[in-house]
Short mmCIF file of C-alpha atoms in Angstrom, two decimals:
data_model
loop_
_atom_site.label_atom_id
_atom_site.label_comp_id
_atom_site.label_asym_id
_atom_site.label_seq_id
_atom_site.Cartn_x
_atom_site.Cartn_y
_atom_site.Cartn_z
CA UNK B 1 0.11 -0.08 -0.21
CA UNK B 2 2.64 2.19 1.28
CA UNK B 3 4.45 1.30 -2.64
CA UNK B 4 1.44 1.90 -3.83
CA UNK B 5 1.48 5.76 -2.51
CA UNK B 6 4.79 6.75 -2.33
CA UNK B 7 4.54 5.70 -6.67
CA UNK B 8 1.05 7.67 -6.96
CA UNK B 9 3.19 11.16 -5.52
CA UNK B 10 5.74 10.82 -7.83
CA UNK B 11 3.52 10.86 -10.59
CA UNK B 12 2.34 13.86 -9.36
CA UNK B 13 5.23 15.23 -8.74
CA UNK B 14 6.12 14.16 -12.30
CA UNK B 15 2.97 15.54 -14.23
CA UNK B 16 3.73 19.12 -12.22
CA UNK B 17 6.96 19.07 -13.70
CA UNK B 18 5.96 18.46 -16.53
CA UNK B 19 3.34 21.19 -17.31
CA UNK B 20 5.90 23.74 -15.02
CA UNK B 21 7.68 23.05 -17.77
CA UNK B 22 5.55 23.02 -20.76
CA UNK B 23 4.62 26.62 -19.57
CA UNK B 24 8.28 27.64 -19.32
CA UNK B 25 8.33 26.98 -23.11
CA UNK B 26 4.69 28.37 -23.97
CA UNK B 27 6.36 31.56 -21.64
CA UNK B 28 9.84 31.41 -23.65
CA UNK B 29 8.22 30.97 -27.15
CA UNK B 30 5.79 33.47 -26.47
CA UNK B 31 6.51 36.50 -25.01
CA UNK B 32 10.69 36.07 -25.57
CA UNK B 33 8.94 36.71 -28.90
CA UNK B 34 6.85 39.03 -28.22
CA UNK B 35 9.76 41.28 -27.02
CA UNK B 36 11.84 40.88 -30.11
CA UNK B 37 8.87 42.37 -31.78
CA UNK B 38 8.93 45.07 -29.37
CA UNK B 39 12.04 46.35 -30.67
CA UNK B 40 11.53 45.88 -34.88
CA UNK B 41 9.69 47.65 -36.45
CA UNK B 42 8.48 47.48 -40.45
CA UNK B 43 9.33 50.58 -43.01
CA UNK B 44 7.89 49.37 -46.14
CA UNK B 45 8.08 45.85 -45.39
CA UNK B 46 12.21 46.13 -44.68
CA UNK B 47 12.86 45.47 -40.32
CA UNK B 48 14.82 47.52 -38.88
CA UNK B 49 16.00 47.89 -34.66
CA UNK B 50 14.28 50.57 -32.97
CA UNK B 51 17.55 51.51 -30.55
CA UNK B 52 18.46 52.04 -34.35
CA UNK B 53 16.35 54.97 -34.43
CA UNK B 54 17.28 56.24 -31.29
CA UNK B 55 20.70 56.45 -32.19
CA UNK B 56 19.45 58.18 -35.49
CA UNK B 57 17.55 60.73 -34.07
CA UNK B 58 20.52 60.83 -31.53
CA UNK B 59 22.84 62.15 -34.68
CA UNK B 60 20.01 64.43 -36.26
CA UNK B 61 20.31 66.12 -32.93
CA UNK B 62 23.83 67.00 -32.76
CA UNK B 63 23.65 68.25 -36.31
CA UNK B 64 21.12 70.55 -35.17
CA UNK B 65 22.86 71.85 -32.80
CA UNK B 66 26.27 72.21 -34.36
CA UNK B 67 24.21 74.10 -37.55
CA UNK B 68 21.63 75.72 -36.89
CA UNK B 69 22.90 78.08 -34.13
CA UNK B 70 23.89 81.38 -35.71
CA UNK B 71 26.74 81.78 -33.14
CA UNK B 72 29.50 79.20 -34.83
CA UNK B 73 31.06 79.41 -37.67
CA UNK B 74 29.64 76.41 -38.68
CA UNK B 75 26.84 77.76 -38.99
CA UNK B 76 24.49 76.60 -42.02
CA UNK B 77 27.83 74.83 -43.19
CA UNK B 78 24.64 71.73 -44.35
CA UNK B 79 22.73 73.93 -45.15
CA UNK B 80 25.12 75.84 -47.90
CA UNK B 81 25.97 72.47 -50.33
CA UNK B 82 23.60 71.11 -52.39
CA UNK B 83 25.60 67.31 -51.73
CA UNK B 84 27.34 66.51 -48.56
CA UNK B 85 29.21 63.72 -48.41
CA UNK B 86 30.48 62.10 -44.92
CA UNK B 87 33.90 61.35 -45.60
CA UNK B 88 34.43 64.87 -47.64
CA UNK B 89 32.40 67.10 -44.06
CA UNK B 90 34.71 69.73 -42.72
CA UNK B 91 36.97 68.58 -39.82
CA UNK B 92 36.46 71.03 -38.29
CA UNK B 93 32.82 70.98 -38.41
CA UNK B 94 32.70 66.94 -37.76
CA UNK B 95 34.34 67.63 -34.26
CA UNK B 96 31.94 70.17 -33.42
CA UNK B 97 29.22 68.13 -34.03
CA UNK B 98 31.15 66.17 -32.10
CA UNK B 99 30.97 68.08 -29.13
CA UNK B 100 28.61 70.91 -29.63
CA UNK B 101 25.69 68.87 -27.60
CA UNK B 102 28.24 68.20 -24.81
CA UNK B 103 28.79 71.82 -23.94
CA UNK B 104 27.50 73.61 -20.92
CA UNK B 105 26.86 76.95 -21.21
CA UNK B 106 27.86 78.46 -18.33
CA UNK B 107 30.25 82.27 -18.83
CA UNK B 108 33.66 80.08 -17.47
CA UNK B 109 36.11 77.86 -19.18
CA UNK B 110 35.21 74.21 -19.72
CA UNK B 111 36.54 70.87 -21.16
CA UNK B 112 35.57 67.99 -23.18
CA UNK B 113 38.12 65.07 -23.32
CA UNK B 114 39.28 64.11 -26.21
CA UNK B 115 38.15 60.54 -25.83
CA UNK B 116 34.12 61.75 -25.51
CA UNK B 117 34.79 63.99 -28.73
CA UNK B 118 36.48 60.76 -30.30
CA UNK B 119 33.98 58.43 -29.00
CA UNK B 120 30.93 60.65 -30.81
CA UNK B 121 32.82 60.52 -33.89
CA UNK B 122 32.76 57.45 -34.39
CA UNK B 123 29.36 56.66 -33.32
CA UNK B 124 27.80 60.08 -35.72
CA UNK B 125 30.86 59.52 -38.65
CA UNK B 126 31.47 55.36 -38.46
CA UNK B 127 33.91 54.78 -41.21
CA UNK B 128 33.24 56.94 -42.70
CA UNK B 129 35.37 59.74 -41.74
CA UNK B 130 38.24 59.46 -40.30
CA UNK B 131 39.00 61.77 -36.34
CA UNK B 132 41.98 63.84 -37.02
CA UNK B 133 42.30 66.27 -33.76
CA UNK B 134 42.62 69.78 -35.08
CA UNK B 135 41.77 73.67 -33.90
CA UNK B 136 37.92 73.75 -34.57
CA UNK B 137 36.47 77.49 -35.60
CA UNK B 138 35.21 79.78 -33.28
CA UNK B 139 33.68 83.27 -32.31
CA UNK B 140 34.61 85.76 -30.13
CA UNK B 141 30.92 84.09 -28.65
CA UNK B 142 32.03 80.97 -28.21
CA UNK B 143 35.97 79.77 -27.44
CA UNK B 144 36.72 76.82 -28.76
CA UNK B 145 39.99 75.41 -28.97
CA UNK B 146 42.23 71.40 -28.97
CA UNK B 147 44.64 71.48 -25.77
CA UNK B 148 47.77 69.22 -26.44
CA UNK B 149 48.97 69.20 -23.28
CA UNK B 150 45.33 67.88 -21.14
CA UNK B 151 44.12 66.36 -25.19
CA UNK B 152 40.96 68.15 -24.42
CA UNK B 153 38.60 70.51 -26.40
CA UNK B 154 38.97 73.19 -24.03
CA UNK B 155 35.85 75.53 -24.64
CA UNK B 156 33.31 78.59 -23.49
CA UNK B 157 29.95 79.33 -24.86
CA UNK B 158 28.42 81.98 -22.20
CA UNK B 159 24.22 81.36 -21.31
CA UNK B 160 22.72 82.73 -24.35
CA UNK B 161 20.05 85.23 -22.69
CA UNK B 162 18.14 85.37 -26.28
CA UNK B 163 15.51 82.50 -25.88
CA UNK B 164 14.29 83.05 -29.50
CA UNK B 165 16.66 83.80 -31.90
CA UNK B 166 17.05 83.60 -35.69
CA UNK B 167 17.26 79.75 -36.69
CA UNK B 168 17.25 77.40 -38.89
CA UNK B 169 14.49 74.42 -37.64
CA UNK B 170 14.47 71.01 -39.08
CA UNK B 171 11.60 69.72 -39.76
CA UNK B 172 11.32 65.54 -39.93
CA UNK B 173 9.19 65.01 -42.88
CA UNK B 174 9.56 61.02 -44.46
CA UNK B 175 11.30 57.89 -43.37
CA UNK B 176 13.14 55.58 -46.24
CA UNK B 177 14.37 51.93 -45.47
CA UNK B 178 16.01 51.00 -47.99
CA UNK B 179 18.14 47.65 -48.01
CA UNK B 180 21.05 48.81 -44.99
CA UNK B 181 20.26 52.91 -45.18
CA UNK B 182 17.66 54.95 -44.28
CA UNK B 183 16.55 57.69 -45.09
CA UNK B 184 15.46 61.16 -43.05
CA UNK B 185 13.80 63.15 -45.74
CA UNK B 186 13.56 67.02 -43.77
CA UNK B 187 12.51 70.65 -44.66
CA UNK B 188 14.81 73.62 -43.48
CA UNK B 189 13.29 76.64 -43.02
CA UNK B 190 14.65 79.86 -41.54
CA UNK B 191 12.37 81.75 -38.90
CA UNK B 192 12.92 84.61 -37.40
CA UNK B 193 10.47 85.42 -34.17
CA UNK B 194 8.18 88.39 -33.58
CA UNK B 195 7.78 89.16 -29.26
CA UNK B 196 3.96 90.31 -28.31
CA UNK B 197 4.80 94.18 -27.22
CA UNK B 198 5.02 94.64 -23.37
CA UNK B 199 5.93 91.29 -23.17
CA UNK B 200 8.86 88.49 -23.47
CA UNK B 201 7.37 85.71 -25.08
CA UNK B 202 7.22 85.15 -29.03
CA UNK B 203 3.93 86.12 -30.95
CA UNK B 204 4.34 84.93 -34.36
CA UNK B 205 7.36 83.68 -36.64
CA UNK B 206 8.05 84.33 -40.04
CA UNK B 207 9.64 81.93 -42.37
CA UNK B 208 11.99 81.70 -45.13
CA UNK B 209 14.14 79.80 -47.72
CA UNK B 210 17.17 80.32 -45.75
CA UNK B 211 18.94 82.74 -43.65
CA UNK B 212 19.73 85.36 -46.49
CA UNK B 213 16.21 85.53 -46.17
CA UNK B 214 15.01 87.39 -49.19
CA UNK B 215 12.46 84.42 -50.23
CA UNK B 216 9.64 84.81 -47.39
CA UNK B 217 7.58 81.96 -47.47
CA UNK B 218 5.31 82.77 -44.59
CA UNK B 219 3.65 83.62 -41.27
CA UNK B 220 2.41 81.26 -38.17
CA UNK B 221 0.80 83.70 -35.22
CA UNK B 222 2.49 80.39 -32.53
CA UNK B 223 0.60 79.55 -29.02
CA UNK B 224 2.40 80.17 -25.88
CA UNK B 225 5.07 81.46 -27.77
CA UNK B 226 5.64 77.74 -29.32
CA UNK B 227 5.74 76.68 -33.19
CA UNK B 228 3.93 73.72 -34.11
CA UNK B 229 5.92 71.67 -36.05
CA UNK B 230 3.14 69.76 -37.97
CA UNK B 231 1.09 73.13 -38.82
CA UNK B 232 4.42 74.75 -41.01
CA UNK B 233 4.95 71.52 -42.29
CA UNK B 234 1.28 71.21 -43.40
CA UNK B 235 0.54 74.89 -44.61
CA UNK B 236 3.91 75.60 -45.93
CA UNK B 237 5.50 71.94 -45.92
CA UNK B 238 6.02 72.18 -50.45
CA UNK B 239 7.83 75.64 -49.96
CA UNK B 240 10.61 74.67 -48.47
CA UNK B 241 13.73 73.37 -48.94
CA UNK B 242 14.21 69.74 -48.85
CA UNK B 243 17.42 67.37 -47.69
CA UNK B 244 17.70 63.55 -47.30
CA UNK B 245 19.88 62.55 -44.92
CA UNK B 246 21.25 58.72 -45.81
CA UNK B 247 22.15 57.19 -42.83
CA UNK B 248 24.18 53.27 -43.77
CA UNK B 249 24.15 50.35 -41.54
CA UNK B 250 27.31 48.98 -39.48
CA UNK B 251 25.60 46.71 -36.37
CA UNK B 252 21.95 45.56 -36.09
CA UNK B 253 21.46 49.25 -33.39
CA UNK B 254 24.26 51.30 -35.28
CA UNK B 255 23.41 53.80 -38.23
CA UNK B 256 26.50 55.84 -39.55
CA UNK B 257 26.32 59.39 -41.46
CA UNK B 258 25.59 58.50 -45.40
CA UNK B 259 25.68 61.71 -47.18
CA UNK B 260 23.04 64.69 -46.83
CA UNK B 261 21.77 66.27 -50.63
CA UNK B 262 19.59 68.77 -51.26
CA UNK B 263 16.42 67.19 -52.75
#
């Protein structure tokens, strides 16, 4: 009797193990598959890891920070050329792109170590452009110098009290995947802000083709001092300059800038 009871207990334990194992396999296959699917998306029937978009977005932010600011000697550098391949990028402008987003805007001398600059440089340009430490063109307002002793980029970036500077605005219009390339189509517009009389808040913006302001595209009323990018695209998108930013795949999650071309 005891032997029979022991056999039944063993059978029950084995059944519980089998059920538990089956549940784990089902969980592993279904949940893991779901997690894999969550980090992948499809555009034009081509799959891409979502982390790659974060990296591309980070690069676009660095480009905007570097070339949309009129206080820089590299202002509008990427917009004044019909076709700019990464391999032909001005090296000073490329290094400036790699460090500008890390600037702290305080009126004192600070530094960015060269390893950080080089790491950012590599993430942006990959193998399309070779890093070499050189002096970066600076202005009286934005001072930058490569320190050969400390191997760092010294800079002074004073706090800008003008919260509405005339500047370029880059608007993402479309994303296209072609094989191992991601193409971001962007609309570029130069904007001037109009300040509401008696306040420090912008009430409207004037839109121009470029910084020369010879071709006015239109104007837009602001809400709470902020421009609605979707509204700009819907009303004036067809009149804005169009640029394609082509990124080339290095790994499953890393894409480097290959080309910026005016369409």
